[in-house]
Amino acid sequence: AQSVTQLDSQVPVFEEAPVELRCNYSSSVSVYLFWYVQYPNQGLQLLLKYLSGSTLVKGINGFEAEFNKSQTSFHLRKPSVHISDTAEYFCAVITYSSASKIIFGSGTRLSIRP
Amino acid sequence: KAGVTQTPRYLIKTRGQQVTLSCSPISGHRSVSWYQQTPGQGLQFLFEYFSETQRNKGNFPGRFSGRQFSNSRSEMNVSTLELGDSALYLCASSLEGTLNTGELFFGEGSRLTVL
């Protein structure tokens, strides 16, 4: 069965510092991978996705993620964070199957300190 | 272009009652999927509808049901409410009616409190 693990429930960083949010998945078949962001009192918004091709994926707001098949990881990175990046970030996976379902990780709360 | 609209945004019910939540997708989107978000269980997939047919279903009891109308608007219903049903219910729409590409556009959610 597929699963998604976000290793850090909370990540505090200083403004303008780099950040990495970790995501590992488990699946016996090929997957699609996603990162979504949820700002306070809002729904989720797609940050970026990996479907195939280049393993380095660039998304909105300066975020990028790298798909590592051997380590089954899809970590999210940003070289310099801003106060406005304060939000909860969710990693998600969909498997290639006839009954596709999306599985979300438990989320990582990113808090930015001035 | 209007986004995904969910109503009501907040509601309070008591145990044993039932509730109906509504979701209007982005114009032109034929797929609507529903999710339950709680602090303990996180985000869990409930079901997906495409062109008025249920395509996928998560691991929730039969008390949770849904439907989709010809205009793509969707409703979900929870019967015989339990305290554990208190959650934020999120709806998402997508263009091609499949979860395969993950192009989901979420509404702001309906926050249900069961007393």
CSV table of C-alpha atoms in Angstrom, one decimal:
chain,number,residue,atom,x,y,z
A,1,ALA,CA,0.0,0.0,0.0
A,2,GLN,CA,1.2,3.5,-0.7
A,3,SER,CA,2.0,5.9,2.1
A,4,VAL,CA,3.6,9.4,2.5
A,5,THR,CA,5.7,10.4,5.4
A,6,GLN,CA,6.6,14.0,6.2
A,7,LEU,CA,9.3,13.7,8.8
A,8,ASP,CA,9.0,17.1,10.4
A,9,SER,CA,5.7,18.3,11.8
A,10,GLN,CA,7.1,21.8,12.4
A,11,VAL,CA,10.0,23.7,10.9
A,12,PRO,CA,11.0,27.1,12.3
A,13,VAL,CA,13.4,29.2,10.2
A,14,PHE,CA,14.6,32.8,10.1
A,15,GLU,CA,13.5,35.1,7.3
A,16,GLU,CA,15.8,34.9,4.3
A,17,ALA,CA,17.3,31.6,5.4
A,18,PRO,CA,17.0,28.5,3.2
A,19,VAL,CA,14.6,25.7,4.1
A,20,GLU,CA,14.0,22.1,3.2
A,21,LEU,CA,10.8,20.2,4.0
A,22,ARG,CA,11.2,16.5,3.8
A,23,CYS,CA,8.9,14.0,2.2
A,24,ASN,CA,9.3,10.2,1.7
A,25,TYR,CA,6.9,7.9,0.1
A,26,SER,CA,6.3,4.2,-0.2
A,27,SER,CA,4.8,2.6,-3.2
A,28,SER,CA,5.4,-0.6,-5.2
A,29,VAL,CA,4.3,1.1,-8.5
A,30,SER,CA,5.2,4.4,-10.2
A,31,VAL,CA,3.9,7.5,-8.7
A,32,TYR,CA,3.0,11.1,-9.3
A,33,LEU,CA,4.2,13.5,-6.6
A,34,PHE,CA,2.9,16.8,-5.4
A,35,TRP,CA,3.4,19.6,-2.9
A,36,TYR,CA,0.5,21.7,-1.8
A,37,VAL,CA,0.4,24.7,0.5
A,38,GLN,CA,-2.3,25.7,2.9
A,39,TYR,CA,-2.4,29.2,4.2
A,40,PRO,CA,-4.4,29.9,7.4
A,41,ASN,CA,-8.1,29.6,6.9
A,42,GLN,CA,-7.8,28.7,3.3
A,43,GLY,CA,-7.9,25.6,1.1
A,44,LEU,CA,-4.9,24.0,-0.5
A,45,GLN,CA,-3.0,25.4,-3.4
A,46,LEU,CA,-0.7,23.4,-5.7
A,47,LEU,CA,2.9,24.4,-5.4
A,48,LEU,CA,4.5,22.0,-7.8
A,49,LYS,CA,4.2,18.5,-9.2
A,50,TYR,CA,6.4,15.7,-10.6
A,51,LEU,CA,4.7,13.5,-13.3
A,52,SER,CA,7.7,12.4,-15.3
A,53,GLY,CA,10.9,13.8,-17.0
A,54,SER,CA,13.4,16.0,-15.2
A,55,THR,CA,13.7,15.1,-11.5
A,56,LEU,CA,14.1,18.8,-10.5
A,57,VAL,CA,10.8,20.5,-10.5
A,58,LYS,CA,10.3,24.2,-10.1
A,59,GLY,CA,7.0,25.6,-8.7
A,60,ILE,CA,5.4,28.8,-7.7
A,61,ASN,CA,6.8,31.3,-5.1
A,62,GLY,CA,10.4,30.2,-5.7
A,63,PHE,CA,10.0,26.7,-4.4
A,64,GLU,CA,11.5,23.6,-6.0
A,65,ALA,CA,11.6,19.9,-5.3
A,66,GLU,CA,13.7,17.0,-6.4
A,67,PHE,CA,12.4,13.5,-7.1
A,68,ASN,CA,14.8,10.8,-5.9
A,69,LYS,CA,13.6,7.4,-7.0
A,70,SER,CA,16.3,5.4,-5.2
A,71,GLN,CA,15.6,7.2,-1.9
A,72,THR,CA,11.8,7.4,-2.6
A,73,SER,CA,12.0,11.1,-1.6
A,74,PHE,CA,10.5,14.3,-2.9
A,75,HIS,CA,11.9,17.1,-0.6
A,76,LEU,CA,10.8,20.7,-1.0
A,77,ARG,CA,13.3,23.5,-0.9
A,78,LYS,CA,13.5,27.3,-1.1
A,79,PRO,CA,16.8,29.2,-1.0
A,80,SER,CA,15.4,32.2,0.9
A,81,VAL,CA,12.1,32.2,2.7
A,82,HIS,CA,9.8,35.2,3.4
A,83,ILE,CA,7.3,35.9,6.1
A,84,SER,CA,4.6,35.2,3.6
A,85,ASP,CA,5.7,31.6,3.3
A,86,THR,CA,4.3,30.9,6.7
A,87,ALA,CA,1.8,28.1,6.1
A,88,GLU,CA,1.3,24.3,6.2
A,89,TYR,CA,2.8,22.3,3.5
A,90,PHE,CA,1.5,18.9,2.3
A,91,CYS,CA,3.3,16.3,0.3
A,92,ALA,CA,1.0,14.0,-1.7
A,93,VAL,CA,1.3,10.9,-3.9
A,94,ILE,CA,-0.9,9.3,-6.6
A,95,THR,CA,-0.1,5.8,-7.9
A,96,TYR,CA,-0.4,4.7,-11.5
A,97,SER,CA,-3.4,2.4,-11.2
A,98,SER,CA,-6.9,2.0,-12.4
A,99,ALA,CA,-8.3,3.2,-9.1
A,100,SER,CA,-6.1,6.2,-8.4
A,101,LYS,CA,-6.4,7.9,-5.0
A,102,ILE,CA,-4.4,10.7,-3.7
A,103,ILE,CA,-2.7,10.2,-0.3
A,104,PHE,CA,-1.5,13.2,1.6
A,105,GLY,CA,1.3,13.4,4.2
A,106,SER,CA,0.5,14.7,7.7
A,107,GLY,CA,1.8,18.1,6.8
A,108,THR,CA,4.7,20.3,7.9
A,109,ARG,CA,4.0,23.7,9.5
A,110,LEU,CA,6.6,26.2,8.4
A,111,SER,CA,7.0,29.2,10.7
A,112,ILE,CA,9.2,32.1,9.7
A,113,ARG,CA,10.9,34.2,12.3
A,114,PRO,CA,11.8,37.8,11.5
B,1,LYS,CA,-12.7,33.2,-13.2
B,2,ALA,CA,-14.5,32.2,-10.0
B,3,GLY,CA,-12.8,29.6,-7.8
B,4,VAL,CA,-14.3,26.6,-6.0
B,5,THR,CA,-17.1,27.7,-3.7
B,6,GLN,CA,-18.1,25.7,-0.7
B,7,THR,CA,-21.2,26.3,1.5
B,8,PRO,CA,-21.8,26.7,4.3
B,9,ARG,CA,-18.4,27.8,5.6
B,10,TYR,CA,-19.2,26.9,9.2
B,11,LEU,CA,-21.9,24.8,10.8
B,12,ILE,CA,-22.7,23.2,14.2
B,13,LYS,CA,-24.7,20.0,14.5
B,14,THR,CA,-25.5,17.6,17.3
B,15,ARG,CA,-24.8,13.9,17.4
B,16,GLY,CA,-27.3,11.8,15.4
B,17,GLN,CA,-28.2,14.6,13.0
B,18,GLN,CA,-27.3,14.7,9.4
B,19,VAL,CA,-25.6,17.4,7.3
B,20,THR,CA,-25.3,18.3,3.7
B,21,LEU,CA,-22.4,20.3,2.3
B,22,SER,CA,-22.3,21.9,-1.1
B,23,CYS,CA,-19.5,22.5,-3.6
B,24,SER,CA,-19.5,24.5,-6.8
B,25,PRO,CA,-16.5,23.7,-9.0
B,26,ILE,CA,-14.6,26.0,-11.3
B,27,SER,CA,-16.6,26.6,-14.5
B,28,GLY,CA,-15.7,23.8,-17.0
B,29,HIS,CA,-14.3,21.4,-14.4
B,30,ARG,CA,-16.1,18.1,-14.5
B,31,SER,CA,-14.5,16.4,-11.5
B,32,VAL,CA,-15.2,17.1,-7.9
B,33,SER,CA,-13.4,15.3,-5.0
B,34,TRP,CA,-14.0,15.6,-1.3
B,35,TYR,CA,-11.6,15.4,1.7
B,36,GLN,CA,-11.8,15.4,5.4
B,37,GLN,CA,-9.1,17.3,7.4
B,38,THR,CA,-8.7,16.7,11.1
B,39,PRO,CA,-5.7,17.4,13.4
B,40,GLY,CA,-5.4,13.7,14.3
B,41,GLN,CA,-5.9,12.0,10.9
B,42,GLY,CA,-4.7,14.8,8.6
B,43,LEU,CA,-6.1,15.0,5.1
B,44,GLN,CA,-8.1,12.0,3.9
B,45,PHE,CA,-9.7,11.4,0.6
B,46,LEU,CA,-13.5,10.7,0.8
B,47,PHE,CA,-14.6,10.3,-2.8
B,48,GLU,CA,-14.4,11.7,-6.4
B,49,TYR,CA,-17.2,12.3,-8.8
B,50,PHE,CA,-16.9,12.9,-12.5
B,51,SER,CA,-19.9,13.5,-14.8
B,52,GLU,CA,-22.3,12.5,-12.1
B,53,THR,CA,-20.6,9.2,-11.4
B,54,GLN,CA,-18.6,8.2,-8.4
B,55,ARG,CA,-15.1,7.2,-9.7
B,56,ASN,CA,-13.2,6.6,-6.5
B,57,LYS,CA,-14.0,6.1,-2.9
B,58,GLY,CA,-11.8,6.4,0.2
B,59,ASN,CA,-12.1,4.3,3.4
B,60,PHE,CA,-15.0,5.9,5.1
B,61,PRO,CA,-18.2,4.3,6.4
B,62,GLY,CA,-21.4,4.4,4.4
B,63,ARG,CA,-22.7,7.3,6.5
B,64,PHE,CA,-20.6,9.4,4.2
B,65,SER,CA,-22.2,9.8,0.7
B,66,GLY,CA,-22.1,12.2,-2.1
B,67,ARG,CA,-23.6,13.0,-5.5
B,68,GLN,CA,-22.9,15.3,-8.4
B,69,PHE,CA,-25.4,17.1,-10.6
B,70,SER,CA,-25.5,17.7,-14.3
B,71,ASN,CA,-24.0,21.2,-13.8
B,72,SER,CA,-21.0,19.5,-11.9
B,73,ARG,CA,-22.0,20.9,-8.6
B,74,SER,CA,-21.6,18.4,-5.9
B,75,GLU,CA,-23.0,17.7,-2.4
B,76,MET,CA,-21.8,15.4,0.3
B,77,ASN,CA,-24.0,14.1,3.1
B,78,VAL,CA,-23.0,12.7,6.5
B,79,SER,CA,-25.8,10.9,8.3
B,80,THR,CA,-26.0,10.0,12.0
B,81,LEU,CA,-23.3,12.4,12.9
B,82,GLU,CA,-20.7,11.4,15.5
B,83,LEU,CA,-18.3,13.6,17.5
B,84,GLY,CA,-15.4,12.3,15.4
B,85,ASP,CA,-17.0,13.8,12.3
B,86,SER,CA,-16.0,17.2,13.4
B,87,ALA,CA,-13.6,18.4,10.8
B,88,LEU,CA,-12.8,20.7,7.9
B,89,TYR,CA,-14.4,19.3,4.8
B,90,LEU,CA,-12.6,20.3,1.6
B,91,CYS,CA,-13.8,20.1,-1.9
B,92,ALA,CA,-11.5,20.2,-5.0
B,93,SER,CA,-12.3,20.4,-8.6
B,94,SER,CA,-10.3,19.4,-11.6
B,95,LEU,CA,-10.5,19.8,-15.4
B,96,GLU,CA,-10.2,16.4,-16.8
B,97,GLY,CA,-12.0,14.4,-14.2
B,98,THR,CA,-9.2,12.3,-12.9
B,99,LEU,CA,-6.8,12.4,-10.0
B,100,ASN,CA,-4.0,11.3,-12.2
B,101,THR,CA,-2.4,14.6,-12.8
B,102,GLY,CA,-3.2,16.1,-9.4
B,103,GLU,CA,-4.4,19.4,-10.8
B,104,LEU,CA,-6.7,20.0,-7.9
B,105,PHE,CA,-8.2,23.4,-7.1
B,106,PHE,CA,-9.5,23.5,-3.6
B,107,GLY,CA,-12.2,25.5,-2.0
B,108,GLU,CA,-11.8,27.1,1.5
B,109,GLY,CA,-13.7,24.3,3.2
B,110,SER,CA,-16.8,23.8,5.4
B,111,ARG,CA,-15.9,23.5,9.1
B,112,LEU,CA,-18.3,21.1,10.8
B,113,THR,CA,-18.5,20.9,14.6
B,114,VAL,CA,-20.5,18.1,16.1
B,115,LEU,CA,-21.7,18.6,19.7
